[in-house]
Coordinates of C-alpha atoms in Angstrom, one line a residue:
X150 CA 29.0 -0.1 -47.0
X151 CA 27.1 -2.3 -49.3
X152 CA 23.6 -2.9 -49.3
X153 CA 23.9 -6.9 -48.2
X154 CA 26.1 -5.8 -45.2
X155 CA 23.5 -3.1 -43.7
X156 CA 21.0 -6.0 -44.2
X157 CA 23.0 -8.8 -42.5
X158 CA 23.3 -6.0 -39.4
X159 CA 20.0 -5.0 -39.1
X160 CA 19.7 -9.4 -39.1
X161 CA 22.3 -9.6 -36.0
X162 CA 20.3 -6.9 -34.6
X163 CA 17.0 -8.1 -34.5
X164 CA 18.0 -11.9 -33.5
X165 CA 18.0 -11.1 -29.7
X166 CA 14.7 -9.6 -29.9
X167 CA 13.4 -12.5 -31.8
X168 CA 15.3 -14.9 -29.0
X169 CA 13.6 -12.8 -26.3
X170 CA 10.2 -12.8 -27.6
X171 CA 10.6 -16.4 -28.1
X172 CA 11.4 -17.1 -24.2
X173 CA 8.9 -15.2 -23.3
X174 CA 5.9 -17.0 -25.5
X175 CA 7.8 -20.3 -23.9
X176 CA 7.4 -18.8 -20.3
X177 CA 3.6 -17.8 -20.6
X178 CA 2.9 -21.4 -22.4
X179 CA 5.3 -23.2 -19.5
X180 CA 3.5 -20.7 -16.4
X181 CA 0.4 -22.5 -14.8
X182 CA -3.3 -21.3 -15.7
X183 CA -4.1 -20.4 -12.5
X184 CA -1.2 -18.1 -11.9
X185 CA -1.6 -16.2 -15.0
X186 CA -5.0 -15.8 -13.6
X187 CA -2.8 -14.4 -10.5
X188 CA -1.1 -12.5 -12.7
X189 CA -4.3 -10.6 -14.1
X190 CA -4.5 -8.4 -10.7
X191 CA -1.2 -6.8 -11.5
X192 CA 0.0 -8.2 -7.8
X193 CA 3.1 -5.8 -8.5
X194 CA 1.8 -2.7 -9.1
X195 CA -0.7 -3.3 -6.2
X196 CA 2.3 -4.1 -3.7
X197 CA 3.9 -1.3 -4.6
X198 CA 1.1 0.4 -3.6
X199 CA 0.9 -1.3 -0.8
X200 CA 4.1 -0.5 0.2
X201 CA 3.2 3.1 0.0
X202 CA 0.5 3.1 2.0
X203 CA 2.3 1.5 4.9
X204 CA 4.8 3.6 4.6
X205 CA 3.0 6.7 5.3
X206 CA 0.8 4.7 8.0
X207 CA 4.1 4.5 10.1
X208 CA 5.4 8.0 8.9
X209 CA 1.7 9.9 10.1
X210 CA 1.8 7.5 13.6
X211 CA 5.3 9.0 14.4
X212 CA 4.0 12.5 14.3
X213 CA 1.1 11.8 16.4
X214 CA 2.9 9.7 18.9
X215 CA 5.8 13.0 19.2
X216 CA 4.0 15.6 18.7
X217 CA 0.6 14.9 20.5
X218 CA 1.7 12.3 23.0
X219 CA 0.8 14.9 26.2
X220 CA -2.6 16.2 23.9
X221 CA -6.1 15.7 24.6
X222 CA -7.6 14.9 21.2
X223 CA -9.9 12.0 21.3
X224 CA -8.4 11.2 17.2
X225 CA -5.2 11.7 18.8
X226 CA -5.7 9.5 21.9
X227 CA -7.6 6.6 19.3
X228 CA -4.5 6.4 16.7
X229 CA -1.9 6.4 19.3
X230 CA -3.5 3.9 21.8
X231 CA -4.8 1.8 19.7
X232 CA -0.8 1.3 17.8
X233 CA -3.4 0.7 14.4
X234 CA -0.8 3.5 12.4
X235 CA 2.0 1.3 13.2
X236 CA 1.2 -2.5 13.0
X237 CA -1.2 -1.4 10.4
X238 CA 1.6 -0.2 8.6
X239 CA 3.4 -2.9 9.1
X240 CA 1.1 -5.2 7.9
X241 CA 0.8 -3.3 4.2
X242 CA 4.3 -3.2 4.2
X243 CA 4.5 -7.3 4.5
X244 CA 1.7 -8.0 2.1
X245 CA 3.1 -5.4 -0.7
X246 CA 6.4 -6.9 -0.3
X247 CA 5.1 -10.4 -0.6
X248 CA 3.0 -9.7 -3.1
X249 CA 5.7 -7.8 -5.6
X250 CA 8.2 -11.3 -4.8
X251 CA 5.3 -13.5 -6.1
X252 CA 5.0 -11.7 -9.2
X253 CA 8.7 -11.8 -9.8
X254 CA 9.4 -15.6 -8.7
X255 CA 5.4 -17.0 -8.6
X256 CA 5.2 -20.3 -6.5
X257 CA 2.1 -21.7 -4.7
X258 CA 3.8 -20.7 -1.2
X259 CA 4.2 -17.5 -2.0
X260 CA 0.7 -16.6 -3.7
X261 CA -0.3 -18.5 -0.2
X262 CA 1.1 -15.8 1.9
X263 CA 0.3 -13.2 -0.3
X264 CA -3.3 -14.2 0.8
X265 CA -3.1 -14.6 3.8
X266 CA -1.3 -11.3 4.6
X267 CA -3.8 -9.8 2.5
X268 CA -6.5 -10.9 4.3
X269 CA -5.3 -10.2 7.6
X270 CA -4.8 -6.3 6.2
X271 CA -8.4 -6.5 5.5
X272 CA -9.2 -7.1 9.1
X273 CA -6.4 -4.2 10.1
X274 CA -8.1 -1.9 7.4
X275 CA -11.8 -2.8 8.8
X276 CA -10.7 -2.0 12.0
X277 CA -9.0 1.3 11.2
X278 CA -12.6 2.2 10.1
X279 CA -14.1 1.1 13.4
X280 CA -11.3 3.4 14.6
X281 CA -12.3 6.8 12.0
X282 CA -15.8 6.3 12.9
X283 CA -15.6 6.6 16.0
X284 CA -13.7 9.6 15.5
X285 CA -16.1 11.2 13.3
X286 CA -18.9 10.2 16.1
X287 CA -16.8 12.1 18.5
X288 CA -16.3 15.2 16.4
X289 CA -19.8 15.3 15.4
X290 CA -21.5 14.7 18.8
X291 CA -18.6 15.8 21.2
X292 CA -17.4 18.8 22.7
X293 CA -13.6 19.3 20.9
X294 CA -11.4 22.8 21.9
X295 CA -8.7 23.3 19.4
X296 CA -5.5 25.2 20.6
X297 CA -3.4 28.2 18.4
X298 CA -0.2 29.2 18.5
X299 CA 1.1 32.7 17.4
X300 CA 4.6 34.1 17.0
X301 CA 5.2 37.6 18.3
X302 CA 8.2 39.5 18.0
X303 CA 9.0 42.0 20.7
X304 CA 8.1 44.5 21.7
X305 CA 4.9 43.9 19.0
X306 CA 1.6 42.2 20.2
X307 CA 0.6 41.5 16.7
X308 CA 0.3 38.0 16.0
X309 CA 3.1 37.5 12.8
X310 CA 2.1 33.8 12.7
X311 CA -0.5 31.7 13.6
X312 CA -0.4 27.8 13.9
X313 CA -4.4 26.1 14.5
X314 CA -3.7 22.1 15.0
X315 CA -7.3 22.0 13.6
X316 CA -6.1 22.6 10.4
X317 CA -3.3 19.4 11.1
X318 CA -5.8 17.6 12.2
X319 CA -8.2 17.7 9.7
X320 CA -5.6 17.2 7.0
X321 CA -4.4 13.6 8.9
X322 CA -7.6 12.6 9.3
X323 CA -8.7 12.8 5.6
X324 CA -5.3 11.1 4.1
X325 CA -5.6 8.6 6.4
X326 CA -9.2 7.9 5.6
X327 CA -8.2 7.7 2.0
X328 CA -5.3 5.7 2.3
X329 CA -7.2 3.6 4.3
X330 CA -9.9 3.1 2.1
X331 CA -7.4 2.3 -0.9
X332 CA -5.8 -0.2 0.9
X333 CA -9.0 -1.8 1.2
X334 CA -9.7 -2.0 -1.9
X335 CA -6.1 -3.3 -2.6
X336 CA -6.4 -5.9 -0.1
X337 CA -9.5 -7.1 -1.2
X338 CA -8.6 -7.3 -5.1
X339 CA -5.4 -9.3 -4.1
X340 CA -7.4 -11.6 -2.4
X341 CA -9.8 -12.5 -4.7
X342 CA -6.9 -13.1 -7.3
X343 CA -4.8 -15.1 -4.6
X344 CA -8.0 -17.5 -3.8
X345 CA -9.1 -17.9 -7.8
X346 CA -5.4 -19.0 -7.8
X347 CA -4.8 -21.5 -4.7
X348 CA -8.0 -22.3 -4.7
X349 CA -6.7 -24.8 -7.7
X350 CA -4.8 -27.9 -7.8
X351 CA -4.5 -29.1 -10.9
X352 CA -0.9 -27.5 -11.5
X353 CA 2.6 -28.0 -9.7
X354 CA 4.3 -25.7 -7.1
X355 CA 7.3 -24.1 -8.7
X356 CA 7.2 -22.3 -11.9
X357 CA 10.3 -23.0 -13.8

């Protein structure tokens, strides 16, 4: 193959790239201002996110609600009662997903529910914290008993395995305290994105 036709390939080749980086200069000079300012607060990764935390809200408020529904722990009694785990959840699912289909089709109604789903898991967040201290009140100043299980295998009294629902305890506690704190965080950098952007209206709805 001459040298003229590898060049006239490698040509073909690197015209759809050219075309592509061309539309997408065209879309970032045709995209509003304000929500490339949206843009800036990565409102997909954070939804993702999002999404993951609610997620494993719901997922850790089934185990409570099965497996200490007839229990006596004052964290227990708080999480379950109070349903936080579970509309909670809920609400980070909404906002993640809201906030992933703005960054794919932007639009003012969208960025507008993005906020205000975002803002309403602020309130759920501030009052899961109500909820953990509270807890930590409780555990600090209260008087707790913690229950074991052991296996035995007949005719042996040694205990083969031991379960202490301390141990289960403490470990929901402190990943819902983190994931709880994240999603504040989360929430609270989405909103301030979400208000720099509709707080503007000096650029049409749709983004086309």
């Amino acid at each position: 193959m001459s040298t003229d036709a590898i060049m006239e390939n490698m040509h073909h080749v690197n015209q759809p790239m050219e075309f592509q980086e061309e539309n997408s200069k065209k879309d970032q000079n045709v995209m509003p201002k304000p929500l490339i300012k949206f843009f800036q607060g990565e409102p997909e990764v954070l939804g993702v996110t999002q999404l993951f935390i609610g997620m494993n809200h719901i997922f850790f408020g089934i185990i409570l609600t099965i497996s200490f529904h007839d229990s006596h722990y004052y964290f227990t009694d708080l999480f379950v009662h109070s349903g936080v785990l579970f509309w909670g959840g809920i609400v980070y699912v909404l906002s993640g997903s809201l906030s992933i289909a703005a960054s794919y089709k932007p639009s003012l109604g969208k960025v507008n529910a993005s906020l205000a789903l975002n803002i309403i898991s602020t309130i759920a967040v501030v009052a899961s914290v109500f909820i953990f201290v509270a807890i930590f009140m409780s555990l600090a100043y209260g008087h707790h008993y913690y229950s074991s299980h052991c296996a035995y295998y007949e005719p042996s009294l040694e205990c083969e395995g031991e379960f202490r629902s301390k141990v289960l305890h403490d470990g929901i506690t402190s990943t819902l305290l983190l994931f709880t704190v994240l999603e504040l965080c989360i929430a609270l950098s989405t909103s301030i994105f979400g208000c720099k952007t509709v707080c503007r209206t000096s650029y049409s709805d749709v983004v086309r």
